[in-house]
XYZ file of C-alpha atoms in Angstrom:
389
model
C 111.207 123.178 154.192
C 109.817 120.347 152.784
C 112.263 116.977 152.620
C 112.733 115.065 149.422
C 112.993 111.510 149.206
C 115.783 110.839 147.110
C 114.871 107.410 146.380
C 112.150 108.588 144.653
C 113.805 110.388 142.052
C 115.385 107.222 140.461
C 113.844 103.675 140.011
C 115.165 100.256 138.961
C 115.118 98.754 135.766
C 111.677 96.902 136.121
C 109.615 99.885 137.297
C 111.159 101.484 134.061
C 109.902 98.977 131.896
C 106.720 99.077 133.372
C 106.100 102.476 132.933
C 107.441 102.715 129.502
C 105.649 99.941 128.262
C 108.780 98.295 126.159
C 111.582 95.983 126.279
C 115.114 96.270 127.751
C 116.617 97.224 124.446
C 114.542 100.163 123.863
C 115.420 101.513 127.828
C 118.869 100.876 126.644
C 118.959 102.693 123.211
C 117.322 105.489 125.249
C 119.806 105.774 127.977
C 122.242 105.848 125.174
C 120.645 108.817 123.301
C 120.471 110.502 126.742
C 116.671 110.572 126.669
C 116.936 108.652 130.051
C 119.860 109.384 132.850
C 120.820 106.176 134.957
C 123.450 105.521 137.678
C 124.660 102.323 139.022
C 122.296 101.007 141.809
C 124.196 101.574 144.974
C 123.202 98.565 146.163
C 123.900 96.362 143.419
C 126.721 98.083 141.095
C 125.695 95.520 137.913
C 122.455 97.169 138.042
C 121.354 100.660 136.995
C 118.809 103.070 137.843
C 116.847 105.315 136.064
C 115.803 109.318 136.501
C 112.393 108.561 137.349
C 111.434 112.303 135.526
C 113.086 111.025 132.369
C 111.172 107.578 132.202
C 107.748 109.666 132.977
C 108.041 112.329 130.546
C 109.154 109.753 127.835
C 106.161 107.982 129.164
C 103.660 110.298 128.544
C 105.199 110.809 124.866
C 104.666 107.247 123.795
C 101.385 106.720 125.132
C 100.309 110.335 122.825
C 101.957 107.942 120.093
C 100.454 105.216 121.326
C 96.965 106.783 121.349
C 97.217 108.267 118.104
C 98.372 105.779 116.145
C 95.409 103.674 117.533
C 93.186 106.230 116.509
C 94.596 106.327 112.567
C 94.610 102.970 112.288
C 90.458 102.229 113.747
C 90.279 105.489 111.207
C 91.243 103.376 108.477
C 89.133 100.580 109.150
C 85.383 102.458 109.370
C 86.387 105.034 111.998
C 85.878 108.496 112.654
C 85.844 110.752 109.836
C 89.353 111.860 109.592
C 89.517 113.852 106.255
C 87.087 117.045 105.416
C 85.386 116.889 102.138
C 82.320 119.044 100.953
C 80.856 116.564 98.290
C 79.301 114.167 100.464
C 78.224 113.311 104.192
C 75.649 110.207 105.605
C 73.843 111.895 108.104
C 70.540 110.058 110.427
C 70.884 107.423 107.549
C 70.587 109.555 104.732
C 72.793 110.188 101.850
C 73.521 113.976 100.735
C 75.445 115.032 97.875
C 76.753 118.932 98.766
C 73.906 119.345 101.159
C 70.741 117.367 98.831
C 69.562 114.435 99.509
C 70.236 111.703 97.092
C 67.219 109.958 97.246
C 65.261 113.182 96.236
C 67.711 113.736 93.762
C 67.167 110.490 92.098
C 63.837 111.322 91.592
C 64.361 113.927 88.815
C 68.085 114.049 88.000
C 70.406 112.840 85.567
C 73.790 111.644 86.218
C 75.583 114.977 84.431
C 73.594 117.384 86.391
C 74.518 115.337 89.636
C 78.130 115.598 88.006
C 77.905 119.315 87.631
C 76.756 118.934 91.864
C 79.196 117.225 92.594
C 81.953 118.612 91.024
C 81.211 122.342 92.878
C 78.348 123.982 90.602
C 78.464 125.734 87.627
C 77.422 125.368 83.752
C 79.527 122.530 82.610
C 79.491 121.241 79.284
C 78.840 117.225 78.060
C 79.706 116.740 74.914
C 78.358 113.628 72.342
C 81.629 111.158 73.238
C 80.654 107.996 71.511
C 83.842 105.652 71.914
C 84.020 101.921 70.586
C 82.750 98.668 72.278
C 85.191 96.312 69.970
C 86.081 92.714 71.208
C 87.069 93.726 74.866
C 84.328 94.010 77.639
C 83.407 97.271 78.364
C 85.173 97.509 81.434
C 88.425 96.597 79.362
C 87.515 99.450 77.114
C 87.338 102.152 80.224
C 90.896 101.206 81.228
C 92.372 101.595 77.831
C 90.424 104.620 76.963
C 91.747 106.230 80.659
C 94.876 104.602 80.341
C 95.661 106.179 77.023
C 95.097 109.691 78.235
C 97.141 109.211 81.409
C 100.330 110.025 79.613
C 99.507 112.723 77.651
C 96.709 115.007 80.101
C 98.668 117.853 81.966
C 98.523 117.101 85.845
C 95.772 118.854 88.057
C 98.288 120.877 90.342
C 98.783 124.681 89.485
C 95.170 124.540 86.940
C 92.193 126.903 87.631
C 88.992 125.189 89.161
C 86.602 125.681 86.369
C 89.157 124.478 83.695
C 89.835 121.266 85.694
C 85.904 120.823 85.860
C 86.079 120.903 81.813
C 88.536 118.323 81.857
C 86.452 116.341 84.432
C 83.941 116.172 82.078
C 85.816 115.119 79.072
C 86.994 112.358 81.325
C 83.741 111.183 82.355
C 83.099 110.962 78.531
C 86.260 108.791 78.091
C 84.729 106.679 80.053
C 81.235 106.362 79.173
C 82.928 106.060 75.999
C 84.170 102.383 77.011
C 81.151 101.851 79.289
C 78.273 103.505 77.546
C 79.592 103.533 73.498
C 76.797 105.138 71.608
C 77.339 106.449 67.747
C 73.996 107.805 67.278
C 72.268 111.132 68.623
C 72.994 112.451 71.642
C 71.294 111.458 74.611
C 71.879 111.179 78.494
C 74.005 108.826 79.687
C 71.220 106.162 81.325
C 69.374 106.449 78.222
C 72.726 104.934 76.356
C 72.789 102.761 78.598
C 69.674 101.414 78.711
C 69.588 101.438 74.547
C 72.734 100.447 74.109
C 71.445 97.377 75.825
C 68.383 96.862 73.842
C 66.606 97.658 76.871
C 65.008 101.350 76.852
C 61.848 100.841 79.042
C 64.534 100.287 81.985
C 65.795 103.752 81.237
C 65.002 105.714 83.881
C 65.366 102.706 86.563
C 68.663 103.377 85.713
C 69.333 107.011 85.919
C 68.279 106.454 89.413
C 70.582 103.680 89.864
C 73.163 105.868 88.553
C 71.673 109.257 90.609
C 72.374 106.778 93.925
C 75.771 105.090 93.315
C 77.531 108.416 92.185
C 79.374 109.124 95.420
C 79.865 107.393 98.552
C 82.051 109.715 100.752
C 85.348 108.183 101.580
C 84.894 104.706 100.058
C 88.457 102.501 99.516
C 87.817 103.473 95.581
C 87.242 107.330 96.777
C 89.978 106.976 98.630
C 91.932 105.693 95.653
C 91.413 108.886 93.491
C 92.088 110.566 96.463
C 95.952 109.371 97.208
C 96.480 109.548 93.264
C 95.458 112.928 93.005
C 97.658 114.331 95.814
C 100.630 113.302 94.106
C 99.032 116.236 91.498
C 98.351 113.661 88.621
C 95.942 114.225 85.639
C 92.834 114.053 86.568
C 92.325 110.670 84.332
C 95.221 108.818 86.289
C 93.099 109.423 89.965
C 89.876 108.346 87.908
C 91.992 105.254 86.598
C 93.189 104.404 90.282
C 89.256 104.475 91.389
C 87.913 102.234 88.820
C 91.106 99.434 89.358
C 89.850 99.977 93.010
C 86.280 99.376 92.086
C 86.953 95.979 90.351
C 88.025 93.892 93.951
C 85.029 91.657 95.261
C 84.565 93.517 98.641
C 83.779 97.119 96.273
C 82.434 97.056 93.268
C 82.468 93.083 93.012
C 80.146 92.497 95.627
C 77.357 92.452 93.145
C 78.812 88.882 92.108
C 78.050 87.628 95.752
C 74.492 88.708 95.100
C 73.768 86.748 91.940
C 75.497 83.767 93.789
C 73.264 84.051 96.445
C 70.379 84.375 94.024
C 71.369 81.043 92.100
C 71.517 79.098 95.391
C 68.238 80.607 96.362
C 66.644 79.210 93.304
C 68.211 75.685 93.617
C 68.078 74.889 97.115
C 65.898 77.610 98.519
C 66.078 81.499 99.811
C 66.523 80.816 103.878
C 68.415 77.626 102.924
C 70.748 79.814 100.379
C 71.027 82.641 103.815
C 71.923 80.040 105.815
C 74.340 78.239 103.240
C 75.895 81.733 102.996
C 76.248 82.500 107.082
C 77.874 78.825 107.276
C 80.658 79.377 104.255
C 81.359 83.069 105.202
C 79.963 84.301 108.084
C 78.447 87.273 106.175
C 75.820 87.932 103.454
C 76.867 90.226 101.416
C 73.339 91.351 100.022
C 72.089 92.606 103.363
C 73.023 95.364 106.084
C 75.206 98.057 105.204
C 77.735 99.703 108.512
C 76.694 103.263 107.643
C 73.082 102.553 107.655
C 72.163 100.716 110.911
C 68.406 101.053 109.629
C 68.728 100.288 106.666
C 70.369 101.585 103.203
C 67.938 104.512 101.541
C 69.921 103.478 97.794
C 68.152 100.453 97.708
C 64.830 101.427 99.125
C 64.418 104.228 96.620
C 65.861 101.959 93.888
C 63.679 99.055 94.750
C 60.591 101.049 94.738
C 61.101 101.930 90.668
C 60.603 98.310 89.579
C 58.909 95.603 89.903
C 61.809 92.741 91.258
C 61.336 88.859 90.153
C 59.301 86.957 92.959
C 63.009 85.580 93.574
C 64.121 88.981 95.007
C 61.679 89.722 97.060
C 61.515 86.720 98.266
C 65.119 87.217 99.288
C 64.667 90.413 100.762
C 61.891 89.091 103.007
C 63.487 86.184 103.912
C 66.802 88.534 104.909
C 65.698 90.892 106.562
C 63.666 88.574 108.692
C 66.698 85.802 109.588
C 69.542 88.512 109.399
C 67.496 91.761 110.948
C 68.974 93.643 108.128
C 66.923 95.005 105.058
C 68.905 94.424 101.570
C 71.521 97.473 100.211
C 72.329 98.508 97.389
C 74.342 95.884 95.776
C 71.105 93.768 95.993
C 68.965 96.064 94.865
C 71.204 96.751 91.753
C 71.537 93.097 91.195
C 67.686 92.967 91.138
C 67.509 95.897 88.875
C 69.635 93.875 86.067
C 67.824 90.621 86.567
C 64.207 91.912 86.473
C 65.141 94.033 82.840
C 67.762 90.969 81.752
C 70.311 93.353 81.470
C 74.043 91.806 80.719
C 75.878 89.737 83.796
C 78.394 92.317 84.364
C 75.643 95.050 84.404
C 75.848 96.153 88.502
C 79.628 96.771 88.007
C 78.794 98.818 84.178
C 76.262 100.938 86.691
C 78.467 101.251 89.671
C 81.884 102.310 87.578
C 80.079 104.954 85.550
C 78.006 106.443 88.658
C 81.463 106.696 90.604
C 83.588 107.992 88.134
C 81.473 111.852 88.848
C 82.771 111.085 92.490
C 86.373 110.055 91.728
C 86.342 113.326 90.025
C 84.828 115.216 92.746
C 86.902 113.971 95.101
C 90.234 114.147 93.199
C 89.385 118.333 92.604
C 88.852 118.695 95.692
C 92.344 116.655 97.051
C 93.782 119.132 94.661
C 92.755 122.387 95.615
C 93.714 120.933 99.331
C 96.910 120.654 97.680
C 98.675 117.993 100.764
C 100.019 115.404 100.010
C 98.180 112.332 101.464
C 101.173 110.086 103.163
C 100.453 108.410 105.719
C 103.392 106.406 108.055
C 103.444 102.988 108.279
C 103.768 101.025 111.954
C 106.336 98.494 111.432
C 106.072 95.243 112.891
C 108.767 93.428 111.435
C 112.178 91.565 112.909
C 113.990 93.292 115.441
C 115.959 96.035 113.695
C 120.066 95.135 114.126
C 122.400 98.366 115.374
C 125.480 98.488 115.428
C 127.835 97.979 118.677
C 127.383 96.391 121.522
């Protein structure tokens, strides 16, 4: 028979805390719950020992914590794909919408028909939807034209796919009708675009612009739409979430770093304006995207279907050579308004219409998943007070 050594079986207070990983107060609160059995140390009576199973088994339960809650929080911050979608994947650097390649699709496609992709297939109808541009910017006009309908469209839970995909495209309408107003014939939404800004021969560099930015996976204004939609909102009110998302400088605001570097790169230089950009923060903005280590196909296609000022490419030369990155497609976006003189605020007009087909994707899709999306929060705050002793 084999002998046990009884010393073994309980261990002091250190070798507790070492194996647990926490402070006293949390062995304590423990012992007091009776997750962890103690006895007074024979040889010292003020101190305790500790069931050596207990402290090993609530071990292993915190470092399964530990280890997952390490793992949703480098999930939040580019990590592994943690949620499964069908409308988009970036696979050996390439783009795909539902299985086609963006890039090819940019060739021929509209926006709508990448909308009617997107959103699962299907014949869906897009109405005229002219809207108004009055004093506001058009961006102000898309929030009060989504904003108005958040309070009166039913919400998405409990509604039949195809009749959701209707309402997707009304919405969509709404808000081309802020971003895009039009009051004559009907026409595709680049072509407003591009007339509504006295600019038609940069027409179809636009629908490509558009084909390209319409969905990104599981970007922070994705993600948006996403949360929103869970809760079973309209449809609208997850579309409204992604386009507030969309306005913060490190989204859909990024273009502005572009046309900053641009104006230093005509005043003082383009490696000077790099470097001036590297020194001030650490970063440029224009170049290098983290899901495309070789390079972001957006802006290669989209560069290829214009001619860009000498400034550009001079840029984009000068870039990729200092950096080792070739531009994305913020820059190439930025270059798209500047060689046709479109309006300042043109890259973020693109970008919001383009992503409102994915915000709608995406929200369907969180629907007919029908979870809620609530994640827990790891608090780091003071010391939480209990009472007694």
């Amino acid at each position: 028979m084999q002998s046990i050594n009884m010393n073994t079986l309980w261990i002091t207070t250190e070798e507790a805390l070492a194996r647990l990983g926490t402070k006293p107060q949390t062995l304590y609160a423990n012992v007091s719950r009776g997750r962890i059995r103690a006895k007074p140390d024979p040889a010292d009576p003020r101190r305790s020992l500790y069931q050596a199973d207990d402290v090993g088994r609530l071990a292993e339960r915190h470092a399964g914590r530990r280890q997952s809650a390490a793992v949703a929080a480098e999930a939040i911050r580019w990590g592994e794909p943690v949620l499964p979608t069908a409308i988009s994947t970036i696979s050996d650097g390439r783009l795909f919408y539902r299985g086609r390649e963006a890039v090819a699709l940019s060739e021929h496609a509209t926006l709508e028909e990448v909308a009617a992709l997107l959103w699962g297939g299907g014949n869906i109808a897009f109405e005229t939807g002219e809207g108004g541009e009055g004093d506001a910017s058009r961006m102000a006009n898309a929030f009060t034209l989504l904003a108005a309908r958040v309070t009166t469209d039913l919400p998405a839970l409990g509604r039949k796919p195809a009749v959701l995909r209707a309402e997707a495209a009304d919405v969509l309408l709404t808000v081309a009708g802020g971003l895009a107003p039009w009051h004559g014939e009907p026409m595709p939404l680049h072509q407003r675009l591009a007339r509504g800004w006295q600019r038609p021969e940069a027409a179809d560099p636009i629908r490509r612009a558009l084909v390209l930015a319409a969905e990104h996976e599981l970007n922070v204004s994705a993600f948006a739409a996403r949360v929103t939609a869970s809760s079973g909102a309209a449809l609208s009110a997850a579309t409204l979430s992604g386009l507030a998302a969309l306005t913060g400088p490190r989204h859909g605001g990024a273009w502005l770093s572009v046309t900053l570097l641009t104006e230093q790169a005509a005043s003082v230089g383009v490696r000077e304006a790099i470097r001036g950009a590297l020194s001030s923060e650490g970063v440029v903005r224009a170049f290098g995207h983290r899901l495309y280590p070789q390079g972001d196909p957006r802006a290669k296609a989209l560069m290829a279907s214009f001619e860009a000022p000498r400034l550009f490419v001079s840029l984009a030369e000068a870039g990729e050579e200092l950096l080792g990155e070739p531009v994305n497609v913020d820059f190439a976006i930025a270059a798209l308004t500047a060689t046709f003189t479109l309006p300042e605020d043109a890259p973020l007009i693109i970008f919001a219409l383009a992503r409102t087909c994915g915000w709608l994707a995406h929200a369907m899709e969180q629907v007919e998943d029908g979870h809620l999306i609530r994640p827990r929060a790891r608090y780091t705050g003071p010391m939480i007070e209990t009472s007694g002793g």
